[in-house]
Amino acid sequence: MSKEAQVSAPRTRNRWGEGERLRGEILAAASRLLSELDGEDGLTIRGVARTAGIAPASIYQHFTDRAALVAGLTDHEFARLHTAMEAAEGRVDSGDVVGRVRAMLHASCRFAMDNPGHYRLMTANGPPRTAPGVRQAGPLVDVIDLLVAGFARCAAAGVALRVPAERAAVIAFVGAHGRVALFQNSAKHTDADSVMSFVDEFVSLVFA
Amino acid sequence: MSKEAQVSAPRTRNRWGEGERLRGEILAAASRLLSELDGEDGLTIRGVARTAGIAPASIYQHFTDRAALVAGLTDHEFARLHTAMEAAEGRVDSGDVVGRVRAMLHASCRFAMDNPGHYRLMTANGPPRTAPGVRQAGPLVDVIDLLVAGFARCAAAGVALRVPAERAAVIAFVGAHGRVALFQNSAKHTDADSVMSFVDEFVSLVFA
DNA sequence: AAAGTTACCAAACGATCGTTCACAGACTTA
DNA sequence: TAAGTCTGTGAACGATCGTTTGGTAACTTT
């Protein structure tokens, strides 16, 4: 990886009405950059512009400032995680309700382990300000709700839970999250499978 | 918080042979700075010098560069956590082996919730490079070992464990860690007590 | 008192950063 | 063809950064 990303072609402009497309390219470039230099440092306007092959000024047509960029990137990555979990769930036979929950958790772990920089970004920054008293919202809660729904389907299918579905979802997610965090801190990253089985242990723990 | 920390007195020099003292002051200042501007950004050489009331150049007598500074700060904070856990354990009657483990976990959670910036710094950066094959070392493992010892003492005292002490320690720590991470992401930080009871739930889970 | 050591700082270097502003090329409409 | 709009840039601004260099004042030794 040299210092300069690439000088390449002076970039083919987007056509009319496709100005929004650059926004996606910027987010993709930021995502790529975050993979290489993990840690929120280095995620600079100029750096993103460099890896996207555009001028720094061009970013300001889509993001008002750097904070908006990282916020947009965070949303983007949460959306990726969300769809990855849904896709994983969809690949499991719909009769296997427990397997579907496990699949979602596995997908979540794999995402976190494959994208440590993104995961850190997603968990490091607090949620958007919400009015007090109202139901907590935000992308993280959406992810957990996915699990809540999964556990609720288990209960509905006759698989007994030791705790309410909401509680089970938090336990499983928290266990997976913590185990992955421990994984990130371990020098040997070869034991990815053990993370998965650890998560399975947590899941089987909430069933009666 | 104004931009300039304080211009105050031009600082009273340390006496002979007490040059090492500045090192501690630097770490303390860095710790303070990390509390106010949490997030590893802003933890700059110049910023630390500012809050310590010294010149940026003075830092280089104790830390070769910025990386060494944050490494030193990380060690410093891990040591703080370690002693906090030991102190909490010591405050519980030594006959109450389970209570001592719980006290350590509670202390760990409180530290993490009280010092989100420090906690992030400690968990964000991987461990120091260790030769492959050898026992994993590093401050994080030392903290977990504290829990392993605590659970082992439970087993030795006749309190049956469902899993080996090492496993129990990881489960409890991972649960606590994940729950705290979730807490950090929640907008309402008023439910600190619920974190504690959640952790207790994890602990009681590993006992037969 | 002279020499040496320690503790610390002022000033500057080059680099990078976020952000703004005026402007240019491609395309559409009139 | 002329005017207007959209998509993107080049160049510069002030600020901050990490780090180095060459010192100075205080203190200890001789």
CSV table of C-alpha atoms (C1' of nucleotides) in Angstrom, one decimal:
chain,number,residue,atom,x,y,z
A,1,MET,CA,0.0,0.0,0.0
A,2,SER,CA,1.7,3.2,-1.1
A,3,LYS,CA,1.0,6.5,0.4
A,4,GLU,CA,-0.9,7.8,-2.6
A,5,ALA,CA,-4.0,5.7,-3.3
A,6,GLN,CA,-4.0,5.9,-7.1
A,7,VAL,CA,-3.8,8.7,-9.6
A,8,SER,CA,-5.5,6.7,-12.3
A,9,ALA,CA,-8.0,8.2,-14.7
A,10,PRO,CA,-9.3,11.7,-13.9
A,11,ARG,CA,-12.6,10.0,-13.1
A,12,THR,CA,-15.6,9.7,-15.4
A,13,ARG,CA,-18.3,12.0,-14.3
A,14,ASN,CA,-21.7,10.8,-13.3
A,15,ARG,CA,-24.5,11.6,-15.6
A,16,TRP,CA,-27.3,14.0,-14.9
A,17,GLY,CA,-29.5,13.2,-12.0
A,18,GLU,CA,-27.0,10.6,-10.9
A,19,GLY,CA,-25.2,13.0,-8.6
A,20,GLU,CA,-26.4,10.9,-5.6
A,21,ARG,CA,-24.3,8.1,-6.9
A,22,LEU,CA,-21.1,9.7,-5.7
A,23,ARG,CA,-22.5,9.6,-2.2
A,24,GLY,CA,-22.5,5.8,-2.4
A,25,GLU,CA,-19.0,5.8,-3.9
A,26,ILE,CA,-17.8,8.0,-1.0
A,27,LEU,CA,-19.3,5.7,1.5
A,28,ALA,CA,-17.7,2.6,-0.2
A,29,ALA,CA,-14.4,4.3,-0.3
A,30,ALA,CA,-14.6,5.3,3.4
A,31,SER,CA,-15.6,1.7,4.2
A,32,ARG,CA,-12.6,0.4,2.3
A,33,LEU,CA,-10.3,2.9,4.0
A,34,LEU,CA,-11.6,1.9,7.4
A,35,SER,CA,-10.8,-1.7,6.6
A,36,GLU,CA,-7.2,-1.0,5.9
A,37,LEU,CA,-6.4,1.6,8.6
A,38,ASP,CA,-8.7,0.4,11.4
A,39,GLY,CA,-9.1,2.9,14.1
A,40,GLU,CA,-11.2,6.0,13.5
A,41,ASP,CA,-8.0,8.0,13.0
A,42,GLY,CA,-7.1,8.1,9.3
A,43,LEU,CA,-10.7,8.3,8.5
A,44,THR,CA,-10.2,11.8,7.2
A,45,ILE,CA,-12.0,13.8,4.6
A,46,ARG,CA,-8.9,14.0,2.5
A,47,GLY,CA,-8.1,10.3,3.0
A,48,VAL,CA,-11.6,9.3,1.9
A,49,ALA,CA,-11.3,11.6,-1.1
A,50,ARG,CA,-8.0,10.0,-1.9
A,51,THR,CA,-9.2,6.5,-1.9
A,52,ALA,CA,-12.4,7.5,-3.7
A,53,GLY,CA,-10.3,9.2,-6.4
A,54,ILE,CA,-12.1,12.5,-6.0
A,55,ALA,CA,-11.3,16.0,-4.8
A,56,PRO,CA,-11.8,16.6,-1.0
A,57,ALA,CA,-14.2,19.4,-1.9
A,58,SER,CA,-16.5,17.0,-3.7
A,59,ILE,CA,-17.4,15.4,-0.5
A,60,TYR,CA,-19.1,18.5,0.8
A,61,GLN,CA,-21.9,18.2,-1.7
A,62,HIS,CA,-23.1,15.1,0.1
A,63,PHE,CA,-21.9,15.5,3.7
A,64,THR,CA,-21.9,18.8,5.4
A,65,ASP,CA,-18.8,18.1,7.4
A,66,ARG,CA,-16.6,15.3,8.7
A,67,ALA,CA,-19.1,14.4,11.5
A,68,ALA,CA,-21.8,13.9,8.9
A,69,LEU,CA,-19.5,11.6,6.9
A,70,VAL,CA,-18.8,9.3,9.8
A,71,ALA,CA,-22.4,9.3,10.8
A,72,GLY,CA,-23.4,8.4,7.3
A,73,LEU,CA,-20.8,5.7,7.3
A,74,THR,CA,-22.0,4.3,10.5
A,75,ASP,CA,-25.6,4.1,9.2
A,76,HIS,CA,-24.3,2.5,6.1
A,77,GLU,CA,-22.4,-0.2,8.0
A,78,PHE,CA,-25.3,-0.9,10.3
A,79,ALA,CA,-27.5,-1.4,7.3
A,80,ARG,CA,-24.9,-3.8,5.9
A,81,LEU,CA,-24.9,-5.7,9.2
A,82,HIS,CA,-28.7,-5.7,9.3
A,83,THR,CA,-29.1,-7.2,5.8
A,84,ALA,CA,-26.3,-9.7,6.5
A,85,MET,CA,-28.2,-11.0,9.5
A,86,GLU,CA,-31.5,-11.1,7.6
A,87,ALA,CA,-29.8,-12.9,4.7
A,88,ALA,CA,-28.2,-15.5,7.0
A,89,GLU,CA,-31.6,-16.1,8.6
A,90,GLY,CA,-33.1,-16.6,5.2
A,91,ARG,CA,-30.7,-19.3,4.3
A,92,VAL,CA,-31.9,-21.5,7.1
A,93,ASP,CA,-35.0,-23.6,6.8
A,94,SER,CA,-37.9,-21.6,8.3
A,95,GLY,CA,-38.9,-24.6,10.4
A,96,ASP,CA,-35.6,-24.5,12.3
A,97,VAL,CA,-36.5,-21.5,14.4
A,98,VAL,CA,-33.5,-22.0,16.7
A,99,GLY,CA,-31.1,-22.4,13.8
A,100,ARG,CA,-32.3,-19.1,12.4
A,101,VAL,CA,-31.5,-17.3,15.5
A,102,ARG,CA,-28.1,-18.9,15.6
A,103,ALA,CA,-27.5,-18.0,12.0
A,104,MET,CA,-28.2,-14.3,12.8
A,105,LEU,CA,-25.8,-14.3,15.7
A,106,HIS,CA,-23.2,-16.1,13.7
A,107,ALA,CA,-23.6,-13.5,10.9
A,108,SER,CA,-23.3,-10.7,13.4
A,109,CYS,CA,-20.1,-12.3,14.8
A,110,ARG,CA,-18.6,-12.8,11.4
A,111,PHE,CA,-19.3,-9.3,10.4
A,112,ALA,CA,-17.6,-8.0,13.6
A,113,MET,CA,-14.6,-10.2,13.2
A,114,ASP,CA,-14.2,-9.5,9.5
A,115,ASN,CA,-14.6,-5.8,9.9
A,116,PRO,CA,-13.0,-4.8,13.2
A,117,GLY,CA,-12.6,-1.2,12.2
A,118,HIS,CA,-16.3,-0.9,11.2
A,119,TYR,CA,-17.4,-2.7,14.3
A,120,ARG,CA,-15.4,-0.3,16.5
A,121,LEU,CA,-16.9,2.7,14.7
A,122,MET,CA,-20.4,1.3,15.2
A,123,THR,CA,-20.0,0.6,18.8
A,124,ALA,CA,-17.7,3.4,19.8
A,125,ASN,CA,-20.1,6.3,19.1
A,126,GLY,CA,-23.2,6.6,21.2
A,127,PRO,CA,-26.6,6.6,19.7
A,128,PRO,CA,-28.2,9.7,18.2
A,129,ARG,CA,-29.9,11.9,20.7
A,130,THR,CA,-33.4,10.8,21.5
A,131,ALA,CA,-36.0,12.5,23.5
A,132,PRO,CA,-36.1,11.1,27.1
A,133,GLY,CA,-38.9,8.7,27.8
A,134,VAL,CA,-39.6,7.6,24.2
A,135,ARG,CA,-38.7,4.2,23.0
A,136,GLN,CA,-35.0,4.0,22.3
A,137,ALA,CA,-34.4,4.0,18.6
A,138,GLY,CA,-31.4,3.7,16.4
A,139,PRO,CA,-29.6,1.2,14.3
A,140,LEU,CA,-28.3,-0.9,17.2
A,141,VAL,CA,-31.7,-1.4,18.6
A,142,ASP,CA,-32.9,-2.4,15.2
A,143,VAL,CA,-30.3,-5.2,15.2
A,144,ILE,CA,-31.4,-6.3,18.6
A,145,ASP,CA,-35.0,-6.3,17.6
A,146,LEU,CA,-34.1,-8.7,14.8
A,147,LEU,CA,-33.0,-11.1,17.5
A,148,VAL,CA,-36.0,-10.4,19.7
A,149,ALA,CA,-38.2,-11.3,16.8
A,150,GLY,CA,-36.2,-14.5,16.3
A,151,PHE,CA,-36.5,-15.6,19.9
A,152,ALA,CA,-40.2,-14.7,19.9
A,153,ARG,CA,-40.7,-17.0,16.9
A,154,CYS,CA,-39.0,-19.7,18.9
A,155,ALA,CA,-41.4,-19.2,21.7
A,156,ALA,CA,-44.3,-19.2,19.3
A,157,ALA,CA,-43.1,-22.4,17.7
A,158,GLY,CA,-43.2,-24.1,21.1
A,159,VAL,CA,-39.5,-23.9,22.0
A,160,ALA,CA,-39.6,-23.0,25.6
A,161,LEU,CA,-37.5,-20.0,26.8
A,162,ARG,CA,-36.1,-19.6,30.3
A,163,VAL,CA,-36.5,-15.9,30.0
A,164,PRO,CA,-38.6,-13.5,28.0
A,165,ALA,CA,-37.6,-13.0,24.3
A,166,GLU,CA,-36.3,-9.5,24.9
A,167,ARG,CA,-34.1,-10.7,27.7
A,168,ALA,CA,-32.9,-13.7,25.7
A,169,ALA,CA,-32.0,-11.4,22.8
A,170,VAL,CA,-30.0,-9.1,25.0
A,171,ILE,CA,-28.2,-12.0,26.7
A,172,ALA,CA,-27.3,-13.6,23.4
A,173,PHE,CA,-26.2,-10.3,21.8
A,174,VAL,CA,-24.3,-9.2,24.8
A,175,GLY,CA,-22.5,-12.5,25.0
A,176,ALA,CA,-21.6,-12.5,21.4
A,177,HIS,CA,-20.5,-8.9,21.5
A,178,GLY,CA,-18.3,-9.5,24.5
A,179,ARG,CA,-16.8,-12.6,23.1
A,180,VAL,CA,-16.0,-10.9,19.9
A,181,ALA,CA,-14.4,-8.0,21.8
A,182,LEU,CA,-12.3,-10.5,23.6
A,183,PHE,CA,-11.4,-12.0,20.2
A,184,GLN,CA,-10.3,-8.6,18.9
A,185,ASN,CA,-8.0,-8.3,21.8
A,186,SER,CA,-6.5,-11.7,21.4
A,187,ALA,CA,-3.2,-11.9,19.4
A,188,LYS,CA,-4.1,-15.2,17.8
A,189,HIS,CA,-7.0,-14.6,15.6
A,190,THR,CA,-7.1,-18.2,14.5
A,191,ASP,CA,-9.8,-19.3,16.9
A,192,ALA,CA,-12.8,-17.8,15.0
A,193,ASP,CA,-14.7,-21.0,15.2
A,194,SER,CA,-14.4,-21.1,19.0
A,195,VAL,CA,-16.2,-17.7,19.0
A,196,MET,CA,-19.1,-19.3,17.2
A,197,SER,CA,-19.4,-22.3,19.5
A,198,PHE,CA,-19.1,-19.9,22.5
A,199,VAL,CA,-22.1,-18.0,21.1
A,200,ASP,CA,-24.0,-21.3,20.6
A,201,GLU,CA,-23.4,-22.0,24.3
A,202,PHE,CA,-25.0,-18.7,25.1
A,203,VAL,CA,-28.0,-19.4,22.9
A,204,SER,CA,-28.6,-22.9,24.3
A,205,LEU,CA,-28.4,-21.3,27.7
A,206,VAL,CA,-31.6,-19.3,27.4
A,207,PHE,CA,-33.6,-22.3,26.3
A,208,ALA,CA,-35.3,-24.4,29.0
B,1,MET,CA,-13.9,24.1,29.6
B,2,SER,CA,-12.0,26.8,27.8
B,3,LYS,CA,-9.7,26.1,25.0
B,4,GLU,CA,-6.6,26.8,26.9
B,5,ALA,CA,-6.2,24.6,29.9
B,6,GLN,CA,-4.5,26.9,32.3
B,7,VAL,CA,-1.6,29.3,31.9
B,8,SER,CA,-1.0,29.3,35.7
B,9,ALA,CA,2.4,29.2,37.3
B,10,PRO,CA,5.3,28.4,35.0
B,11,ARG,CA,5.5,25.2,37.0
B,12,THR,CA,7.7,24.3,39.9
B,13,ARG,CA,10.5,22.1,38.7
B,14,ASN,CA,11.0,18.7,40.3
B,15,ARG,CA,14.0,18.2,42.4
B,16,TRP,CA,17.0,16.1,41.5
B,17,GLY,CA,16.4,12.5,40.9
B,18,GLU,CA,12.7,13.1,40.8
B,19,GLY,CA,12.6,13.5,37.1
B,20,GLU,CA,10.6,10.3,36.9
B,21,ARG,CA,7.9,12.1,38.7
B,22,LEU,CA,7.0,14.0,35.6
B,23,ARG,CA,6.2,10.7,33.9
B,24,GLY,CA,3.4,10.1,36.4
B,25,GLU,CA,2.1,13.6,36.0
B,26,ILE,CA,2.0,13.2,32.3
B,27,LEU,CA,0.0,10.0,32.6
B,28,ALA,CA,-2.3,11.6,35.1
B,29,ALA,CA,-2.9,14.5,32.7
B,30,ALA,CA,-3.4,12.2,29.8
B,31,SER,CA,-5.9,10.3,31.9
B,32,ARG,CA,-7.8,13.5,32.8
B,33,LEU,CA,-7.7,14.6,29.2
B,34,LEU,CA,-9.2,11.2,28.1
B,35,SER,CA,-12.0,11.6,30.5
B,36,GLU,CA,-13.1,14.9,29.1
B,37,LEU,CA,-12.7,14.3,25.4
B,38,ASP,CA,-13.4,10.7,25.2
B,39,GLY,CA,-12.3,9.1,22.1
B,40,GLU,CA,-8.7,8.5,21.2
B,41,ASP,CA,-8.7,11.6,19.1
B,42,GLY,CA,-7.7,14.7,21.1
B,43,LEU,CA,-5.3,12.5,23.0
B,44,THR,CA,-2.4,14.4,21.4
B,45,ILE,CA,1.1,15.1,22.6
B,46,ARG,CA,0.3,18.7,22.6
B,47,GLY,CA,-3.0,18.3,24.3
B,48,VAL,CA,-1.5,16.2,27.0
B,49,ALA,CA,1.3,18.7,27.5
B,50,ARG,CA,-1.3,21.5,27.7
B,51,THR,CA,-3.3,19.8,30.4
B,52,ALA,CA,-0.2,18.8,32.3
B,53,GLY,CA,1.0,22.4,32.1
B,54,ILE,CA,4.3,21.5,30.5
B,55,ALA,CA,5.9,22.0,27.1
B,56,PRO,CA,5.3,19.4,24.4
B,57,ALA,CA,9.0,18.7,24.2
B,58,SER,CA,9.2,17.7,27.8
B,59,ILE,CA,7.1,14.6,27.1
B,60,TYR,CA,9.9,13.1,24.9
B,61,GLN,CA,12.1,12.6,27.9
B,62,HIS,CA,9.7,9.9,29.2
B,63,PHE,CA,8.0,8.6,26.0
B,64,THR,CA,9.8,8.1,22.8
B,65,ASP,CA,6.8,9.1,20.7
B,66,ARG,CA,3.0,9.3,20.7
B,67,ALA,CA,2.6,5.6,20.4
B,68,ALA,CA,4.7,5.0,23.5
B,69,LEU,CA,2.6,7.5,25.3
B,70,VAL,CA,-0.7,5.8,24.6
B,71,ALA,CA,0.9,2.5,25.4
B,72,GLY,CA,2.1,3.8,28.7
B,73,LEU,CA,-1.4,5.2,29.4
B,74,THR,CA,-3.0,1.9,28.6
B,75,ASP,CA,-0.8,0.1,31.0
B,76,HIS,CA,-1.4,2.7,33.6
B,77,GLU,CA,-5.2,2.3,33.2
B,78,PHE,CA,-5.0,-1.4,33.3
B,79,ALA,CA,-3.1,-1.2,36.5
B,80,ARG,CA,-5.8,1.1,37.9
B,81,LEU,CA,-8.5,-1.4,37.0
B,82,HIS,CA,-6.4,-4.2,38.4
B,83,THR,CA,-6.0,-2.6,41.8
B,84,ALA,CA,-9.6,-1.5,41.8
B,85,MET,CA,-10.7,-5.0,41.4
B,86,GLU,CA,-8.3,-6.3,44.0
B,87,ALA,CA,-9.4,-3.6,46.4
B,88,ALA,CA,-13.1,-4.4,45.8
B,89,GLU,CA,-12.4,-8.1,46.5
B,90,GLY,CA,-10.6,-7.2,49.7
B,91,ARG,CA,-13.6,-5.3,51.0
B,92,VAL,CA,-15.7,-8.5,51.1
B,93,ASP,CA,-15.4,-11.0,53.8
B,94,SER,CA,-13.0,-13.7,52.7
B,95,GLY,CA,-15.5,-16.4,53.6
B,96,ASP,CA,-17.9,-15.1,51.0
B,97,VAL,CA,-16.1,-16.5,48.0
B,98,VAL,CA,-18.9,-15.8,45.6
B,99,GLY,CA,-19.4,-12.3,46.9
B,100,ARG,CA,-15.7,-11.6,46.2
B,101,VAL,CA,-16.0,-12.6,42.6
B,102,ARG,CA,-19.1,-10.5,42.2
B,103,ALA,CA,-17.3,-7.6,43.8
B,104,MET,CA,-14.5,-7.8,41.3
B,105,LEU,CA,-16.9,-7.9,38.4
B,106,HIS,CA,-18.8,-5.0,39.8
B,107,ALA,CA,-15.6,-3.0,40.2
B,108,SER,CA,-14.7,-3.8,36.7
B,109,CYS,CA,-18.1,-2.6,35.4
B,110,ARG,CA,-18.0,0.5,37.5
B,111,PHE,CA,-14.6,1.4,36.1
B,112,ALA,CA,-15.8,0.9,32.6
B,113,MET,CA,-18.9,2.9,33.1
B,114,ASP,CA,-17.1,5.7,34.9
B,115,ASN,CA,-14.3,5.9,32.4
B,116,PRO,CA,-15.7,5.2,29.0
B,117,GLY,CA,-12.8,6.8,27.2
B,118,HIS,CA,-10.2,4.8,29.1
B,119,TYR,CA,-12.2,1.6,28.7
B,120,ARG,CA,-12.4,2.2,25.0
B,121,LEU,CA,-8.7,2.8,24.8
B,122,MET,CA,-8.0,-0.3,26.7
B,123,THR,CA,-10.2,-2.5,24.6
B,124,ALA,CA,-9.6,-0.9,21.2
B,125,ASN,CA,-5.9,-1.6,20.9
B,126,GLY,CA,-4.9,-5.2,20.5
B,127,PRO,CA,-2.4,-6.8,22.9
B,128,PRO,CA,1.3,-6.4,22.6
B,129,ARG,CA,2.9,-8.8,20.1
B,130,THR,CA,3.6,-12.1,21.7
B,131,ALA,CA,5.5,-15.0,20.3
B,132,PRO,CA,3.1,-17.7,18.9
B,133,GLY,CA,2.6,-20.7,21.1
B,134,VAL,CA,3.5,-19.1,24.4
B,135,ARG,CA,0.9,-18.4,27.0
B,136,GLN,CA,-1.0,-15.2,26.1
B,137,ALA,CA,0.2,-12.4,28.3
B,138,GLY,CA,-0.7,-8.8,28.7
B,139,PRO,CA,-2.8,-6.7,31.1
B,140,LEU,CA,-6.1,-7.9,29.9
B,141,VAL,CA,-5.2,-11.5,30.6
B,142,ASP,CA,-4.0,-10.5,34.0
B,143,VAL,CA,-7.4,-9.1,34.7
B,144,ILE,CA,-9.1,-12.3,33.6
B,145,ASP,CA,-6.7,-14.3,35.7
B,146,LEU,CA,-7.9,-12.4,38.7
B,147,LEU,CA,-11.4,-13.8,38.0
B,148,VAL,CA,-10.1,-17.2,37.3
B,149,ALA,CA,-8.5,-17.3,40.6
B,150,GLY,CA,-11.7,-16.1,42.2
B,151,PHE,CA,-13.8,-18.8,40.6
B,152,ALA,CA,-11.1,-21.4,41.5
B,153,ARG,CA,-11.4,-20.3,45.1
B,154,CYS,CA,-15.1,-20.8,44.9
B,155,ALA,CA,-14.6,-24.3,43.6
B,156,ALA,CA,-12.0,-25.0,46.3
B,157,ALA,CA,-14.5,-23.7,49.0
B,158,GLY,CA,-17.0,-26.3,47.8
B,159,VAL,CA,-19.2,-24.1,45.7
B,160,ALA,CA,-19.9,-26.2,42.7
B,161,LEU,CA,-19.3,-24.7,39.2
B,162,ARG,CA,-21.1,-25.9,36.1
B,163,VAL,CA,-17.9,-25.2,34.0
B,164,PRO,CA,-14.2,-25.0,34.7
B,165,ALA,CA,-13.0,-21.9,36.5
B,166,GLU,CA,-11.3,-20.6,33.3
B,167,ARG,CA,-14.5,-21.0,31.4
B,168,ALA,CA,-16.5,-19.4,34.1
B,169,ALA,CA,-14.2,-16.4,34.2
B,170,VAL,CA,-14.4,-15.8,30.5
B,171,ILE,CA,-18.2,-16.2,30.5
B,172,ALA,CA,-18.6,-13.7,33.4
B,173,PHE,CA,-16.1,-11.3,32.0
B,174,VAL,CA,-17.5,-11.5,28.5
B,175,GLY,CA,-21.0,-11.0,29.7
B,176,ALA,CA,-20.0,-8.0,31.8
B,177,HIS,CA,-18.0,-6.5,29.0
B,178,GLY,CA,-20.8,-6.9,26.5
B,179,ARG,CA,-23.4,-5.5,28.8
B,180,VAL,CA,-21.3,-2.5,29.6
B,181,ALA,CA,-20.7,-2.0,25.9
B,182,LEU,CA,-24.4,-2.0,25.4
B,183,PHE,CA,-24.7,0.5,28.3
B,184,GLN,CA,-22.2,2.8,26.6
B,185,ASN,CA,-24.4,2.8,23.5
B,186,SER,CA,-27.6,3.5,25.4
B,187,ALA,CA,-28.7,7.1,25.5
B,188,LYS,CA,-30.1,6.8,29.0
B,189,HIS,CA,-27.2,6.1,31.3
B,190,THR,CA,-29.5,6.0,34.3
B,191,ASP,CA,-29.7,2.2,34.5
B,192,ALA,CA,-26.3,1.6,35.9
B,193,ASP,CA,-27.7,-0.6,38.6
B,194,SER,CA,-29.4,-2.8,36.0
B,195,VAL,CA,-26.0,-3.5,34.6
B,196,MET,CA,-24.9,-4.8,37.9
B,197,SER,CA,-27.8,-7.1,38.3
B,198,PHE,CA,-27.4,-8.3,34.8
B,199,VAL,CA,-23.8,-9.2,35.7
B,200,ASP,CA,-25.0,-11.0,38.8
B,201,GLU,CA,-27.3,-13.0,36.6
B,202,PHE,CA,-24.3,-14.2,34.6
B,203,VAL,CA,-22.4,-15.1,37.7
B,204,SER,CA,-25.2,-17.2,39.1
B,205,LEU,CA,-25.5,-18.8,35.8
B,206,VAL,CA,-22.2,-20.6,36.0
B,207,PHE,CA,-22.9,-22.1,39.4
B,208,ALA,CA,-24.6,-25.4,39.6
C,1,DA,C1',33.9,28.8,42.5
C,2,DA,C1',34.2,25.8,38.4
C,3,DA,C1',32.5,21.9,36.1
C,4,DG,C1',29.0,18.7,35.2
C,5,DT,C1',24.4,16.9,35.4
C,6,DT,C1',19.5,17.1,35.5
C,7,DA,C1',15.0,19.0,34.3
C,8,DC,C1',12.7,21.4,31.3
C,9,DC,C1',11.4,24.7,27.7
C,10,DA,C1',11.0,28.1,23.3
C,11,DA,C1',11.0,28.0,18.7
C,12,DA,C1',10.8,26.1,14.6
C,13,DC,C1',10.4,22.2,10.7
C,14,DG,C1',7.3,20.0,7.6
C,15,DA,C1',3.1,17.6,7.2
C,16,DT,C1',-1.7,17.0,7.4
C,17,DC,C1',-5.9,18.4,8.6
C,18,DG,C1',-11.2,20.5,7.7
C,19,DT,C1',-13.3,23.8,5.2
C,20,DT,C1',-14.4,27.5,1.8
C,21,DC,C1',-14.7,29.8,-2.7
C,22,DA,C1',-14.6,30.8,-7.3
C,23,DC,C1',-14.7,28.3,-11.3
C,24,DA,C1',-14.9,24.7,-15.3
C,25,DG,C1',-17.0,21.1,-18.2
C,26,DA,C1',-21.1,18.4,-19.4
C,27,DC,C1',-25.6,18.4,-20.1
C,28,DT,C1',-30.6,20.3,-20.5
C,29,DT,C1',-33.8,23.5,-21.6
C,30,DA,C1',-35.5,27.6,-24.2
D,1,DT,C1',-27.4,29.2,-30.2
D,2,DA,C1',-27.9,31.2,-25.5
D,3,DA,C1',-29.0,30.7,-20.8
D,4,DG,C1',-29.2,27.7,-16.9
D,5,DT,C1',-28.2,23.7,-14.0
D,6,DC,C1',-25.7,19.9,-12.4
D,7,DT,C1',-21.3,17.6,-11.2
D,8,DG,C1',-17.1,18.1,-9.7
D,9,DT,C1',-12.3,20.7,-9.0
D,10,DG,C1',-7.9,23.6,-7.9
D,11,DA,C1',-6.1,26.4,-4.9
D,12,DA,C1',-5.8,28.4,-0.9
D,13,DC,C1',-7.0,29.7,4.4
D,14,DG,C1',-5.9,28.9,9.1
D,15,DA,C1',-5.2,25.5,12.5
D,16,DT,C1',-3.2,21.7,14.6
D,17,DC,C1',-0.3,18.0,14.6
D,18,DG,C1',4.5,15.1,15.9
D,19,DT,C1',9.1,15.8,16.4
D,20,DT,C1',13.8,17.9,16.6
D,21,DT,C1',17.2,21.1,17.9
D,22,DG,C1',19.5,24.1,20.8
D,23,DG,C1',19.3,26.1,24.7
D,24,DT,C1',18.7,27.8,30.1
D,25,DA,C1',18.1,27.6,34.9
D,26,DA,C1',18.6,24.8,39.0
D,27,DC,C1',21.1,21.8,41.4
D,28,DT,C1',25.2,18.6,42.7
D,29,DT,C1',29.7,17.4,42.7
D,30,DT,C1',34.5,18.6,42.8
